[in-house]
């Protein structure tokens, strides 16, 4: 390598050279997803879908542990349902896909056109979210206080028409879960809202290895029709924020629109108090941007489709049988071990490819542990082990028995290392700011790509006009009013306590988090 030549990486451009394009190349190199023939939509490929399945499985267990049941509701929503809640329809109107006909016929030029005789009496909206259609069901299910609380979740797809799309982060159709609950009292509904925010925060930290801040959103950032919206916010490696999950206290707004009423113990009639909460395939994008490097995807072991890949190294056909026999035995031993709630999942790659080509393919796919086995390893009863959280050429020989006994410990250490790195990145790029000039320099102007900033902890008076002006000047928003997720951070003590708004000098009850975001 020449003296000033940059080290070669598997992904080009690198994160520092072009972060958005680096992200696209990681998705492509790891074979996670690709754009579909339908503009703005994606095909999630097996490796990417396996990550989503693991996310789904773990979250589903957490939902059920908190008393929720799964159900499924229609893809199509009558337009009149959305119109019942004015603020809600206003918030989604520009994103809706609308079905107006139920049949196609041959057109004059030989193509297909909507049959004029098959026009629907009422247009149907392809669900952008399901508050209104689920509200109609709840209205028929809930009659008495004995029917409450009603705790429902659905795993589904939704459509929000997007002009600018990016795989996993923002697509016209995406996969998600949406929880919807109804309660007899405001206190119960608020408790549910915060409980589910806590579930998301725990999942982000323990499975995604993604540190998150928790807290309410400002009024301008609330879910349409909600009384309060709470979010978990994570910092990506380019120092932008990602809203990774939201939980909404809806008050009685949707209950009144949908007619969700119940008879109380005192035999009076009241409207239910409702909540909704959700996360989506955006979590896969967050995982990519939190941990991956210039050699490709890096997967936290608790969500990896495979924990280990074993790569045979043959030295002629005469060594193949003994290497294969050794690998089969090792793979069986590893699969008998447990990592958390899962058995250790092992891939054995016997494809007829060059060793280096196979190595780099699995590096780019982010498998936590790679194991090479050649004839000498068989003779010595050992294996060459590489960790994805370390340099690709960093390998160590381990005795077969030690590897089997310590595989769960090894995976746990990789998980912890990734989380610690992500915390270090976040904390190093989070700054307490008490001066408007420092704030302006931290974020730069809208077109300034050099001053990306990070998380700015600053006092704000609560004035929505100031919030809008900051967004216009810097393309920066208030991500949340943090109430959790900063314990132990070097800047934690600065968050609480009153101060003066850095924009107006007016009193401020506490600092908020400003950042550029996805």
Coordinates of C-alpha atoms in Angstrom, one line a residue:
X1 CA 0.0 0.0 0.0
X2 CA 1.3 3.4 -0.9
X3 CA 2.1 5.7 2.0
X4 CA -0.9 8.0 1.6
X5 CA -3.2 5.4 0.1
X6 CA -6.4 4.7 2.0
X7 CA -7.0 1.1 3.2
X8 CA -9.2 -0.9 0.8
X9 CA -12.7 -1.5 2.0
X10 CA -15.5 -3.8 0.7
X11 CA -18.0 -1.0 0.5
X12 CA -17.4 2.0 -1.7
X13 CA -18.0 4.9 -1.1
X14 CA -17.2 4.8 2.6
X15 CA -19.3 6.4 5.3
X16 CA -17.1 9.5 5.4
X17 CA -17.1 9.9 1.6
X18 CA -20.9 9.6 1.0
X19 CA -23.1 8.3 3.8
X20 CA -26.4 8.0 1.9
X21 CA -24.7 6.1 -0.9
X22 CA -22.7 4.0 1.5
X23 CA -26.1 3.0 3.1
X24 CA -27.5 1.9 -0.2
X25 CA -24.4 -0.1 -1.0
X26 CA -24.5 -1.9 2.4
X27 CA -28.1 -2.9 1.7
X28 CA -27.1 -4.2 -1.7
X29 CA -23.9 -5.9 -0.6
X30 CA -25.7 -7.7 2.3
X31 CA -28.4 -8.8 -0.1
X32 CA -31.1 -7.4 2.1
X33 CA -33.6 -5.7 -0.3
X34 CA -34.0 -4.2 -3.7
X35 CA -36.3 -1.7 -5.4
X36 CA -39.4 -3.2 -6.9
X37 CA -41.0 -2.5 -10.3
X38 CA -43.6 -0.5 -8.3
X39 CA -42.1 3.0 -7.7
X40 CA -41.2 3.6 -4.1
X41 CA -41.8 0.0 -3.0
X42 CA -39.2 -2.7 -2.1
X43 CA -38.6 -6.4 -2.4
X44 CA -37.3 -7.6 1.0
X45 CA -34.9 -10.5 0.2
X46 CA -34.5 -13.6 2.4
X47 CA -31.6 -12.3 4.5
X48 CA -33.3 -8.9 5.1
X49 CA -36.7 -10.6 5.8
X50 CA -35.0 -13.0 8.3
X51 CA -33.9 -10.0 10.3
X52 CA -37.4 -8.6 10.3
X53 CA -38.8 -12.0 11.3
X54 CA -36.4 -12.0 14.3
X55 CA -37.5 -8.5 15.2
X56 CA -41.1 -9.6 14.9
X57 CA -40.7 -12.7 17.0
X58 CA -39.0 -10.9 19.9
X59 CA -41.4 -8.0 19.9
X60 CA -44.4 -10.2 19.6
X61 CA -43.3 -12.2 22.7
X62 CA -42.9 -8.9 24.6
X63 CA -46.4 -7.7 23.5
X64 CA -48.0 -10.9 24.6
X65 CA -46.1 -10.8 27.9
X66 CA -47.9 -7.5 28.6
X67 CA -51.3 -8.9 27.9
X68 CA -51.8 -8.0 24.2
X69 CA -53.5 -10.3 21.6
X70 CA -52.9 -10.3 17.9
X71 CA -55.7 -9.7 15.4
X72 CA -56.0 -8.6 11.8
X73 CA -58.1 -5.8 10.2
X74 CA -58.9 -5.0 6.6
X75 CA -56.4 -3.4 4.2
X76 CA -59.2 -1.1 2.8
X77 CA -60.7 1.7 4.9
X78 CA -63.9 3.5 3.7
X79 CA -63.2 7.2 3.1
X80 CA -66.0 8.2 5.5
X81 CA -64.1 6.5 8.3
X82 CA -61.2 8.8 7.9
X83 CA -63.4 11.8 7.6
X84 CA -64.8 11.2 11.1
X85 CA -61.6 12.5 12.7
X86 CA -60.8 15.7 11.0
X87 CA -57.2 16.2 12.3
X88 CA -56.4 12.6 11.5
X89 CA -57.5 12.8 7.9
X90 CA -55.7 16.1 7.5
X91 CA -52.5 14.5 8.7
X92 CA -52.6 11.6 6.2
X93 CA -54.6 13.1 3.3
X94 CA -51.5 13.8 1.1
X95 CA -50.1 10.3 1.7
X96 CA -53.2 8.2 0.8
X97 CA -53.6 5.7 -2.0
X98 CA -57.3 5.6 -3.1
X99 CA -59.3 2.8 -4.7
X100 CA -62.2 4.0 -6.9
X101 CA -63.0 1.0 -9.1
X102 CA -63.4 -2.8 -8.6
X103 CA -62.9 -4.0 -12.2
X104 CA -60.7 -3.5 -15.3
X105 CA -61.9 -3.8 -18.9
X106 CA -60.1 -3.6 -22.3
X107 CA -59.5 0.0 -23.4
X108 CA -59.6 1.5 -26.9
X109 CA -55.9 1.0 -27.5
X110 CA -55.8 -2.6 -26.3
X111 CA -54.7 -1.8 -22.8
X112 CA -56.7 -2.1 -19.6
X113 CA -58.8 0.7 -18.1
X114 CA -61.1 1.0 -15.0
X115 CA -64.5 -0.1 -16.0
X116 CA -66.8 3.0 -15.8
X117 CA -69.6 0.7 -14.7
X118 CA -67.5 -0.6 -11.8
X119 CA -67.0 2.6 -9.9
X120 CA -67.3 2.2 -6.1
X121 CA -70.1 4.0 -4.3
X122 CA -67.5 5.1 -1.7
X123 CA -63.8 5.2 -2.4
X124 CA -61.6 3.0 -0.3
X125 CA -58.3 4.1 1.2
X126 CA -55.4 1.6 1.3
X127 CA -54.6 1.8 5.0
X128 CA -52.0 4.4 6.0
X129 CA -52.8 3.4 9.6
X130 CA -55.7 1.7 11.2
X131 CA -57.1 3.8 14.0
X132 CA -60.5 4.4 12.2
X133 CA -61.2 0.8 11.0
X134 CA -60.1 -0.7 14.3
X135 CA -62.2 2.0 16.1
X136 CA -65.3 0.7 14.3
X137 CA -64.5 -2.8 15.5
X138 CA -63.9 -1.7 19.1
X139 CA -67.2 0.2 19.0
X140 CA -69.0 -3.1 18.5
X141 CA -66.8 -5.1 20.9
X142 CA -67.0 -2.8 23.9
X143 CA -70.3 -2.5 25.7
X144 CA -69.4 -2.5 29.4
X145 CA -66.5 -1.7 31.7
X146 CA -66.1 -5.5 31.9
X147 CA -64.9 -5.5 28.2
X148 CA -62.0 -3.2 29.1
X149 CA -59.1 -2.9 28.8
X150 CA -59.0 -4.1 25.2
X151 CA -55.4 -4.8 24.2
X152 CA -55.0 -5.6 20.5
X153 CA -52.0 -5.7 18.1
X154 CA -51.8 -6.4 14.4
X155 CA -48.8 -7.2 12.2
X156 CA -49.6 -5.7 8.8
X157 CA -48.5 -3.6 5.8
X158 CA -49.4 0.0 5.3
X159 CA -49.2 2.5 2.4
X160 CA -48.1 6.1 2.7
X161 CA -47.4 7.6 -0.7
X162 CA -43.8 8.9 -0.6
X163 CA -42.0 11.1 -3.1
X164 CA -38.5 10.4 -1.8
X165 CA -37.9 6.8 -0.8
X166 CA -34.9 4.9 0.6
X167 CA -34.9 1.2 1.3
X168 CA -36.2 0.3 4.8
X169 CA -36.1 3.9 6.0
X170 CA -38.9 5.4 3.9
X171 CA -40.9 3.4 1.3
X172 CA -44.4 3.8 0.0
X173 CA -45.4 0.3 1.4
X174 CA -43.8 -1.0 4.5
X175 CA -44.3 -3.7 7.2
X176 CA -45.1 -2.8 10.8
X177 CA -47.0 -3.6 13.9
X178 CA -49.7 -1.3 15.2
X179 CA -51.0 -1.7 18.7
X180 CA -54.5 -0.3 19.6
X181 CA -56.0 -0.4 23.0
X182 CA -59.1 0.9 24.8
X183 CA -59.3 1.7 28.5
X184 CA -61.9 2.7 31.1
X185 CA -59.9 5.6 32.5
X186 CA -57.4 8.3 31.4
X187 CA -54.9 7.1 33.9
X188 CA -54.9 3.5 32.5
X189 CA -54.5 4.7 29.0
X190 CA -51.6 7.0 29.9
X191 CA -50.0 4.1 31.8
X192 CA -50.4 1.9 28.7
X193 CA -48.8 4.5 26.4
X194 CA -45.7 4.7 28.6
X195 CA -45.6 1.0 29.2
X196 CA -45.3 0.3 25.4
X197 CA -42.8 3.1 25.0
X198 CA -40.7 1.3 27.6
X199 CA -41.1 -2.0 25.7
X200 CA -39.7 -0.3 22.5
X201 CA -36.9 1.2 24.5
X202 CA -36.0 -2.1 26.1
X203 CA -36.1 -3.9 22.7
X204 CA -33.9 -1.2 21.1
X205 CA -31.2 -1.5 23.7
X206 CA -31.3 -5.2 24.4
X207 CA -31.8 -6.6 20.9
X208 CA -30.9 -3.9 18.4
X209 CA -27.9 -2.8 20.6
X210 CA -29.2 0.7 19.9
X211 CA -29.1 3.3 22.6
X212 CA -32.3 5.5 22.6
X213 CA -33.6 8.5 24.3
X214 CA -37.3 8.5 25.4
X215 CA -39.7 11.3 25.8
X216 CA -42.7 13.2 24.5
X217 CA -42.8 15.0 21.2
X218 CA -43.7 18.6 20.8
X219 CA -47.2 19.6 19.6
X220 CA -46.0 20.0 16.0
X221 CA -44.5 16.6 15.9
X222 CA -47.5 14.7 17.4
X223 CA -49.4 11.9 15.6
X224 CA -52.4 13.4 13.9
X225 CA -55.3 13.3 16.3
X226 CA -53.2 12.4 19.4
X227 CA -53.3 14.2 22.7
X228 CA -49.6 13.2 23.4
X229 CA -47.0 11.4 21.3
X230 CA -43.9 9.7 22.8
X231 CA -40.9 8.4 20.9
X232 CA -37.6 6.7 21.2
X233 CA -34.9 8.5 19.3
X234 CA -31.5 7.0 18.3
X235 CA -28.4 8.6 16.8
X236 CA -27.1 7.1 13.6
X237 CA -23.4 7.2 12.6
X238 CA -23.8 10.3 10.5
X239 CA -25.1 12.0 13.7
X240 CA -28.6 12.3 12.4
X241 CA -31.6 11.1 14.6
X242 CA -33.9 8.3 13.7
X243 CA -37.3 8.1 15.3
X244 CA -37.3 4.4 16.0
X245 CA -40.8 3.9 17.6
X246 CA -43.8 5.9 18.8
X247 CA -46.5 5.5 21.3
X248 CA -49.6 7.7 21.3
X249 CA -52.1 8.7 24.0
X250 CA -55.2 9.4 21.9
X251 CA -57.4 10.6 24.8
X252 CA -61.1 10.2 23.8
X253 CA -60.7 11.8 20.4
X254 CA -60.9 8.6 18.3
X255 CA -63.4 7.0 20.7
X256 CA -65.8 9.9 20.1
X257 CA -65.2 9.7 16.3
X258 CA -65.8 5.9 16.2
X259 CA -68.5 5.7 19.0
X260 CA -66.5 3.5 21.4
X261 CA -68.7 3.9 24.5
X262 CA -69.1 1.7 27.6
X263 CA -71.3 1.4 30.6
X264 CA -69.5 2.2 33.8
X265 CA -69.8 0.5 37.2
X266 CA -72.1 3.4 38.2
X267 CA -74.2 2.6 35.1
X268 CA -73.4 5.8 33.3
X269 CA -72.2 5.9 29.7
X270 CA -68.7 7.1 28.9
X271 CA -66.3 7.2 25.9
X272 CA -63.2 4.9 26.2
X273 CA -59.7 6.2 26.4
X274 CA -57.5 4.8 23.6
X275 CA -53.8 4.4 22.6
X276 CA -51.9 3.4 19.6
X277 CA -48.2 2.5 19.1
X278 CA -46.0 1.1 16.4
X279 CA -42.6 0.2 14.9
X280 CA -41.8 -0.8 11.3
X281 CA -39.2 -2.2 9.0
X282 CA -37.5 1.2 9.6
X283 CA -35.8 -0.7 12.5
X284 CA -33.8 -2.7 9.9
X285 CA -32.5 0.6 8.5
X286 CA -31.7 1.8 12.0
X287 CA -29.8 -1.4 12.7
X288 CA -27.8 -0.9 9.5
X289 CA -26.9 2.7 10.2
X290 CA -26.1 2.2 13.9
X291 CA -23.5 -0.7 13.6
X292 CA -22.4 -1.3 10.0
X293 CA -18.9 -0.3 8.7
X294 CA -17.0 0.2 5.5
X295 CA -16.9 -3.5 4.9
X296 CA -20.6 -4.0 5.1
X297 CA -23.4 -5.0 7.4
X298 CA -22.7 -5.6 11.1
X299 CA -25.4 -7.6 12.9
X300 CA -26.1 -7.7 16.7
X301 CA -26.1 -11.4 17.5
X302 CA -29.6 -11.3 19.1
X303 CA -31.2 -10.5 15.8
X304 CA -28.8 -12.1 13.3
X305 CA -30.4 -14.7 11.0
X306 CA -27.3 -16.9 11.6
X307 CA -25.0 -16.5 14.5
X308 CA -22.2 -18.5 13.0
X309 CA -21.0 -19.4 9.5
X310 CA -18.5 -22.3 8.9
X311 CA -16.3 -22.1 5.9
X312 CA -14.5 -25.3 4.8
X313 CA -11.0 -24.9 3.4
X314 CA -10.2 -27.9 1.3
X315 CA -6.6 -28.8 0.3
X316 CA -7.4 -31.1 -2.6
X317 CA -10.2 -33.6 -2.9
X318 CA -8.5 -36.1 -0.6
X319 CA -9.1 -33.8 2.4
X320 CA -12.7 -33.1 1.6
X321 CA -14.2 -36.0 3.5
X322 CA -12.4 -35.5 6.8
X323 CA -13.0 -31.7 6.7
X324 CA -16.7 -32.2 6.0
X325 CA -17.0 -34.8 8.8
X326 CA -15.3 -32.5 11.3
X327 CA -17.5 -29.5 10.2
X328 CA -20.7 -31.5 10.5
X329 CA -19.8 -32.6 14.0
X330 CA -18.8 -29.0 15.1
X331 CA -22.0 -27.6 13.6
X332 CA -24.1 -30.1 15.5
X333 CA -22.4 -29.2 18.7
X334 CA -22.8 -25.5 18.2
X335 CA -26.5 -25.9 17.3
X336 CA -27.1 -27.7 20.6
X337 CA -26.0 -24.5 22.5
X338 CA -28.4 -21.7 23.4
X339 CA -27.9 -18.0 23.1
X340 CA -30.7 -16.3 25.0
X341 CA -34.0 -17.8 23.9
X342 CA -32.7 -19.1 20.6
X343 CA -30.5 -22.1 19.7
X344 CA -27.2 -21.1 18.1
X345 CA -28.0 -20.9 14.4
X346 CA -25.2 -22.1 12.1
X347 CA -24.7 -21.8 8.3
X348 CA -22.3 -24.1 6.6
X349 CA -21.1 -22.7 3.2
X350 CA -19.9 -25.5 1.0
X351 CA -20.4 -23.6 -2.3
X352 CA -17.8 -24.1 -5.0
X353 CA -16.3 -20.6 -4.7
X354 CA -12.9 -19.2 -3.9
X355 CA -12.2 -18.9 -0.1
X356 CA -11.7 -15.2 -0.2
X357 CA -14.9 -14.6 -2.1
X358 CA -16.9 -16.5 0.4
X359 CA -15.2 -14.8 3.3
X360 CA -16.0 -11.4 2.1
X361 CA -19.6 -12.3 1.2
X362 CA -20.2 -13.3 4.8
X363 CA -18.3 -10.2 6.1
X364 CA -20.7 -8.0 4.0
X365 CA -23.7 -10.0 5.3
X366 CA -22.7 -9.2 8.9
X367 CA -22.7 -12.7 10.4
X368 CA -21.3 -12.3 14.0
X369 CA -18.9 -15.2 13.9
X370 CA -17.0 -16.8 11.0
X371 CA -15.2 -20.1 11.4
X372 CA -12.7 -21.5 9.0
X373 CA -11.8 -25.2 9.0
X374 CA -9.0 -26.8 7.0
X375 CA -7.2 -30.1 7.2
X376 CA -4.6 -28.8 9.8
X377 CA -7.4 -27.5 12.0
X378 CA -9.0 -31.0 11.8
X379 CA -5.7 -32.6 12.8
X380 CA -5.2 -30.1 15.7
X381 CA -8.8 -30.2 16.9
X382 CA -9.1 -26.5 16.5
X383 CA -10.9 -23.8 14.4
X384 CA -10.0 -20.4 13.1
X385 CA -12.5 -17.9 14.5
X386 CA -13.2 -14.3 13.4
X387 CA -15.6 -11.8 15.0
X388 CA -17.5 -9.3 12.8
X389 CA -17.0 -6.6 15.4
X390 CA -13.3 -6.7 14.7
X391 CA -11.1 -6.3 11.6
X392 CA -11.7 -8.9 8.8
X393 CA -8.2 -10.3 9.1
X394 CA -8.3 -10.6 12.9
X395 CA -8.5 -14.3 13.5
X396 CA -7.8 -16.6 16.5
X397 CA -7.4 -20.3 16.8
X398 CA -9.7 -21.9 19.4
X399 CA -9.9 -25.5 20.5
X400 CA -13.1 -27.2 19.4
X401 CA -14.4 -27.9 22.9
X402 CA -13.6 -24.4 24.1
X403 CA -15.4 -22.9 21.0
X404 CA -18.5 -25.0 21.7
X405 CA -18.5 -24.2 25.4
X406 CA -17.9 -20.5 24.9
X407 CA -20.0 -19.7 21.8
X408 CA -22.8 -18.0 23.8
X409 CA -20.3 -16.0 25.8
X410 CA -18.6 -14.9 22.6
X411 CA -21.9 -13.8 21.0
X412 CA -22.9 -12.0 24.2
X413 CA -19.6 -10.1 24.1
X414 CA -20.1 -9.0 20.5
X415 CA -23.6 -7.8 21.4
X416 CA -22.3 -5.8 24.4
X417 CA -19.4 -4.4 22.3
X418 CA -21.8 -3.1 19.6
X419 CA -24.0 -1.4 22.2
X420 CA -21.0 0.2 24.0
X421 CA -19.7 1.5 20.6
X422 CA -23.1 3.0 19.8
X423 CA -23.3 4.7 23.2
X424 CA -19.8 6.1 22.7
X425 CA -20.8 7.5 19.3
X426 CA -23.9 9.1 20.7
X427 CA -22.3 10.6 23.8
X428 CA -19.3 12.0 21.8
X429 CA -21.7 13.7 19.5
X430 CA -24.2 15.1 22.1
X431 CA -23.5 18.6 23.2
X432 CA -24.9 20.9 25.8
X433 CA -25.5 24.3 24.0
X434 CA -26.3 27.5 25.9
X435 CA -25.7 30.1 23.1
X436 CA -27.6 30.8 19.9
X437 CA -24.3 31.4 18.0
X438 CA -23.0 28.0 19.1
X439 CA -26.2 26.4 18.0
X440 CA -26.0 27.9 14.6
X441 CA -22.4 26.8 14.2
X442 CA -23.2 23.3 15.4
X443 CA -25.9 22.7 12.7
X444 CA -24.9 25.1 9.9
X445 CA -27.4 26.1 7.3
X446 CA -29.8 23.8 5.4
X447 CA -27.3 23.2 2.6
X448 CA -24.2 22.8 4.9
X449 CA -23.2 19.2 4.7
X450 CA -20.1 19.7 6.8
X451 CA -21.9 20.8 10.0
X452 CA -24.2 17.8 10.5
X453 CA -24.1 18.4 14.3
X454 CA -25.5 15.6 16.4
X455 CA -27.8 15.9 19.4
X456 CA -27.9 19.5 20.8
X457 CA -29.3 19.8 24.3
X458 CA -30.7 23.3 24.6
X459 CA -33.3 25.3 26.4
X460 CA -36.5 26.2 24.5
X461 CA -39.4 28.3 25.7
X462 CA -42.0 26.1 24.1
X463 CA -42.9 28.7 21.4
X464 CA -44.0 26.8 18.2
X465 CA -43.0 29.8 16.0
X466 CA -39.4 29.5 17.2
X467 CA -39.5 25.8 16.6
X468 CA -40.7 26.3 13.0
X469 CA -38.1 29.0 12.4
X470 CA -35.3 26.8 13.6
X471 CA -36.6 24.0 11.3
X472 CA -36.6 26.3 8.4
X473 CA -33.2 27.8 9.0
X474 CA -31.3 24.6 9.8
X475 CA -33.5 21.7 8.8
X476 CA -33.4 20.8 12.5
X477 CA -36.3 19.5 14.6
X478 CA -36.9 18.9 18.3
X479 CA -36.7 15.1 18.5
X480 CA -38.1 14.8 22.0
X481 CA -38.3 16.3 25.5
X482 CA -36.1 13.6 27.0
X483 CA -37.3 11.8 30.1
X484 CA -35.2 8.6 29.9
X485 CA -32.3 6.9 28.2
X486 CA -29.5 9.2 29.2
X487 CA -28.6 7.6 32.6
X488 CA -24.9 7.5 33.0
X489 CA -24.2 9.8 30.0
X490 CA -21.6 12.6 30.7
X491 CA -24.2 15.2 29.9
X492 CA -27.1 13.6 31.9
X493 CA -27.0 16.2 34.7
X494 CA -27.5 19.1 32.3
X495 CA -30.9 17.9 31.1
X496 CA -32.9 18.6 34.1
X497 CA -33.5 22.0 35.6
X498 CA -34.9 25.3 34.4
X499 CA -33.1 27.8 32.2
X500 CA -33.4 30.4 29.6
X501 CA -34.4 29.7 25.9
X502 CA -31.3 30.2 23.8
X503 CA -33.5 31.8 21.0
X504 CA -35.7 34.2 23.0
X505 CA -34.3 34.4 26.5
X506 CA -37.7 33.4 27.9
X507 CA -37.9 30.9 30.8
X508 CA -37.5 27.2 29.8
X509 CA -38.6 24.3 32.1
X510 CA -35.9 21.9 30.8
X511 CA -33.7 21.2 27.8
X512 CA -34.9 19.5 24.7
X513 CA -33.1 17.5 22.0
X514 CA -32.5 19.2 18.7
X515 CA -31.1 17.2 15.7
X516 CA -31.3 16.7 12.0
X517 CA -33.2 13.6 11.3
X518 CA -34.4 10.9 8.9

